[in-house]
Short mmCIF file of N, CA and C in Angstrom, two decimals:
data_model
loop_
_atom_site.label_atom_id
_atom_site.label_comp_id
_atom_site.label_asym_id
_atom_site.label_seq_id
_atom_site.Cartn_x
_atom_site.Cartn_y
_atom_site.Cartn_z
N MET A 639 -0.16 -0.77 12.73
CA MET A 639 -1.01 -0.44 11.60
C MET A 639 -2.45 -0.32 12.10
N THR A 640 -3.09 0.72 11.69
CA THR A 640 -4.48 0.92 12.10
C THR A 640 -5.42 0.38 11.03
N ARG A 641 -6.66 0.21 11.40
CA ARG A 641 -7.68 -0.29 10.47
C ARG A 641 -7.81 0.64 9.26
N SER A 642 -7.59 1.94 9.44
CA SER A 642 -7.72 2.88 8.33
C SER A 642 -6.61 2.70 7.29
N ASP A 643 -5.55 1.99 7.65
CA ASP A 643 -4.46 1.71 6.72
C ASP A 643 -4.74 0.46 5.89
N LEU A 644 -5.89 -0.18 6.10
CA LEU A 644 -6.22 -1.44 5.45
C LEU A 644 -7.38 -1.28 4.47
N VAL A 645 -7.41 -2.14 3.45
CA VAL A 645 -8.53 -2.19 2.52
C VAL A 645 -9.00 -3.63 2.39
N ASP A 646 -10.29 -3.80 2.16
CA ASP A 646 -10.90 -5.11 1.91
C ASP A 646 -11.25 -5.17 0.43
N LEU A 647 -10.74 -6.17 -0.26
CA LEU A 647 -10.99 -6.32 -1.69
C LEU A 647 -11.52 -7.71 -1.99
N THR A 648 -12.47 -7.81 -2.91
CA THR A 648 -12.94 -9.09 -3.39
C THR A 648 -12.05 -9.49 -4.56
N LEU A 649 -11.33 -10.59 -4.40
CA LEU A 649 -10.36 -11.02 -5.40
C LEU A 649 -10.56 -12.48 -5.79
N HIS A 650 -10.09 -12.83 -6.96
CA HIS A 650 -10.04 -14.21 -7.43
C HIS A 650 -8.67 -14.75 -7.07
N ILE A 651 -8.63 -15.90 -6.40
CA ILE A 651 -7.38 -16.52 -6.02
C ILE A 651 -7.11 -17.65 -7.01
N HIS A 652 -6.01 -17.54 -7.73
CA HIS A 652 -5.69 -18.49 -8.80
C HIS A 652 -4.73 -19.59 -8.34
N ALA A 653 -3.87 -19.27 -7.38
CA ALA A 653 -2.90 -20.24 -6.89
C ALA A 653 -2.47 -19.82 -5.49
N SER A 654 -1.90 -20.77 -4.77
CA SER A 654 -1.46 -20.50 -3.41
C SER A 654 -0.24 -21.35 -3.08
N THR A 655 0.71 -20.74 -2.38
CA THR A 655 1.84 -21.47 -1.85
C THR A 655 1.83 -21.28 -0.33
N ASP A 656 2.82 -21.80 0.35
CA ASP A 656 2.90 -21.59 1.79
C ASP A 656 3.11 -20.12 2.14
N LEU A 657 3.71 -19.34 1.22
CA LEU A 657 4.08 -17.97 1.52
C LEU A 657 3.26 -16.90 0.81
N ALA A 658 2.54 -17.26 -0.26
CA ALA A 658 1.86 -16.22 -1.05
C ALA A 658 0.65 -16.78 -1.78
N ILE A 659 -0.20 -15.83 -2.25
CA ILE A 659 -1.32 -16.20 -3.12
C ILE A 659 -1.18 -15.42 -4.42
N LEU A 660 -1.68 -16.00 -5.49
CA LEU A 660 -1.74 -15.34 -6.79
C LEU A 660 -3.16 -14.87 -6.98
N ALA A 661 -3.37 -13.54 -7.00
CA ALA A 661 -4.73 -12.98 -6.99
C ALA A 661 -4.93 -11.96 -8.10
N SER A 662 -6.20 -11.89 -8.56
CA SER A 662 -6.57 -10.86 -9.53
C SER A 662 -7.94 -10.32 -9.16
N ASP A 663 -8.23 -9.11 -9.63
CA ASP A 663 -9.56 -8.55 -9.38
C ASP A 663 -10.49 -8.77 -10.55
N ASP A 664 -9.95 -9.25 -11.69
CA ASP A 664 -10.78 -9.45 -12.88
C ASP A 664 -10.98 -10.92 -13.25
N GLY A 665 -10.41 -11.84 -12.47
CA GLY A 665 -10.58 -13.27 -12.74
C GLY A 665 -9.68 -13.82 -13.83
N VAL A 666 -8.75 -12.99 -14.32
CA VAL A 666 -7.84 -13.40 -15.38
C VAL A 666 -6.46 -13.67 -14.78
N GLU A 667 -6.02 -14.90 -14.87
CA GLU A 667 -4.75 -15.27 -14.25
C GLU A 667 -3.57 -14.50 -14.83
N LYS A 668 -3.64 -14.15 -16.11
CA LYS A 668 -2.54 -13.40 -16.74
C LYS A 668 -2.30 -12.06 -16.07
N THR A 669 -3.33 -11.47 -15.48
CA THR A 669 -3.19 -10.16 -14.84
C THR A 669 -3.01 -10.28 -13.33
N ALA A 670 -2.85 -11.49 -12.82
CA ALA A 670 -2.78 -11.72 -11.37
C ALA A 670 -1.44 -11.26 -10.79
N THR A 671 -1.47 -10.97 -9.50
CA THR A 671 -0.31 -10.50 -8.75
C THR A 671 -0.09 -11.40 -7.55
N TRP A 672 1.17 -11.70 -7.24
CA TRP A 672 1.49 -12.46 -6.04
C TRP A 672 1.43 -11.54 -4.83
N LEU A 673 0.73 -11.99 -3.79
CA LEU A 673 0.61 -11.25 -2.54
C LEU A 673 1.15 -12.10 -1.39
N PRO A 674 2.04 -11.55 -0.56
CA PRO A 674 2.60 -12.32 0.56
C PRO A 674 1.55 -12.56 1.65
N LYS A 675 1.43 -13.81 2.07
CA LYS A 675 0.46 -14.15 3.11
C LYS A 675 0.77 -13.46 4.44
N SER A 676 2.02 -13.07 4.64
CA SER A 676 2.39 -12.38 5.88
C SER A 676 1.79 -10.98 5.97
N GLN A 677 1.30 -10.43 4.85
CA GLN A 677 0.77 -9.08 4.81
C GLN A 677 -0.75 -9.02 4.63
N ILE A 678 -1.40 -10.18 4.50
CA ILE A 678 -2.83 -10.20 4.16
C ILE A 678 -3.62 -11.13 5.07
N GLU A 679 -4.94 -10.94 5.04
CA GLU A 679 -5.88 -11.89 5.64
C GLU A 679 -6.84 -12.30 4.55
N ILE A 680 -7.21 -13.58 4.51
CA ILE A 680 -8.05 -14.12 3.46
C ILE A 680 -9.30 -14.72 4.07
N GLU A 681 -10.46 -14.34 3.54
CA GLU A 681 -11.75 -14.91 3.94
C GLU A 681 -12.44 -15.45 2.69
N ARG A 682 -12.39 -16.76 2.52
CA ARG A 682 -13.00 -17.39 1.34
C ARG A 682 -14.52 -17.29 1.38
N PHE A 683 -15.12 -17.24 0.18
CA PHE A 683 -16.56 -17.31 0.09
C PHE A 683 -16.93 -17.89 -1.27
N GLY A 684 -18.18 -18.30 -1.40
CA GLY A 684 -18.66 -18.84 -2.67
C GLY A 684 -18.10 -20.22 -2.95
N PRO A 685 -18.54 -20.80 -4.07
CA PRO A 685 -18.09 -22.14 -4.42
C PRO A 685 -16.62 -22.15 -4.84
N GLU A 686 -15.93 -23.17 -4.42
CA GLU A 686 -14.52 -23.32 -4.80
C GLU A 686 -14.44 -24.15 -6.07
N ARG A 687 -13.77 -23.61 -7.06
CA ARG A 687 -13.52 -24.34 -8.30
C ARG A 687 -12.13 -24.94 -8.21
N PRO A 688 -11.88 -25.99 -8.96
CA PRO A 688 -10.53 -26.59 -8.90
C PRO A 688 -9.45 -25.56 -9.17
N GLY A 689 -8.61 -25.32 -8.17
CA GLY A 689 -7.49 -24.41 -8.32
C GLY A 689 -7.82 -22.93 -8.23
N GLU A 690 -9.09 -22.58 -8.03
CA GLU A 690 -9.45 -21.16 -7.98
C GLU A 690 -10.64 -20.95 -7.06
N TYR A 691 -10.66 -19.81 -6.36
CA TYR A 691 -11.79 -19.45 -5.52
C TYR A 691 -11.82 -17.93 -5.36
N GLU A 692 -12.93 -17.42 -4.83
CA GLU A 692 -13.04 -16.00 -4.55
C GLU A 692 -12.87 -15.78 -3.05
N ALA A 693 -12.35 -14.62 -2.71
CA ALA A 693 -12.13 -14.32 -1.30
C ALA A 693 -12.14 -12.82 -1.09
N ILE A 694 -12.46 -12.44 0.14
CA ILE A 694 -12.24 -11.07 0.56
C ILE A 694 -10.83 -11.05 1.16
N VAL A 695 -9.99 -10.23 0.58
CA VAL A 695 -8.59 -10.15 1.02
C VAL A 695 -8.38 -8.78 1.66
N THR A 696 -7.93 -8.79 2.91
CA THR A 696 -7.62 -7.56 3.62
C THR A 696 -6.12 -7.36 3.58
N MET A 697 -5.72 -6.14 3.17
CA MET A 697 -4.29 -5.85 3.03
C MET A 697 -4.03 -4.37 3.29
N PRO A 698 -2.77 -4.02 3.54
CA PRO A 698 -2.44 -2.60 3.68
C PRO A 698 -2.70 -1.86 2.37
N THR A 699 -3.07 -0.61 2.47
CA THR A 699 -3.34 0.20 1.28
C THR A 699 -2.14 0.23 0.35
N TRP A 700 -0.93 0.33 0.89
CA TRP A 700 0.26 0.39 0.03
C TRP A 700 0.40 -0.85 -0.82
N LEU A 701 0.04 -2.03 -0.27
CA LEU A 701 0.15 -3.28 -1.01
C LEU A 701 -0.90 -3.34 -2.11
N ALA A 702 -2.11 -2.87 -1.81
CA ALA A 702 -3.18 -2.82 -2.82
C ALA A 702 -2.78 -1.90 -3.97
N GLN A 703 -2.14 -0.79 -3.65
CA GLN A 703 -1.69 0.13 -4.69
C GLN A 703 -0.55 -0.49 -5.50
N LYS A 704 0.37 -1.13 -4.83
CA LYS A 704 1.51 -1.77 -5.51
C LYS A 704 1.02 -2.86 -6.47
N GLY A 705 -0.05 -3.58 -6.08
CA GLY A 705 -0.60 -4.64 -6.91
C GLY A 705 -1.61 -4.15 -7.94
N ASN A 706 -1.78 -2.83 -8.01
CA ASN A 706 -2.74 -2.20 -8.96
C ASN A 706 -4.19 -2.63 -8.73
N PHE A 707 -4.54 -2.90 -7.48
CA PHE A 707 -5.92 -3.24 -7.13
C PHE A 707 -6.74 -1.99 -6.85
N ILE A 708 -6.06 -0.91 -6.44
CA ILE A 708 -6.74 0.38 -6.23
C ILE A 708 -5.92 1.48 -6.86
#
């Protein structure tokens, strides 16, 4: 996979397991999508709130499209 196949998105992370994160682009957990950690890179930033934080998430374009992020 080349860098051009990847996108960087600023997302709200609502939950996390060993295998996936629950993320949304609007901060609303009801609209969040599970993303497999095996397909993404996460760079946290800003203050962490209990159970939620913001991050720049790098993922393949196909995954961003599947999750309705782009």
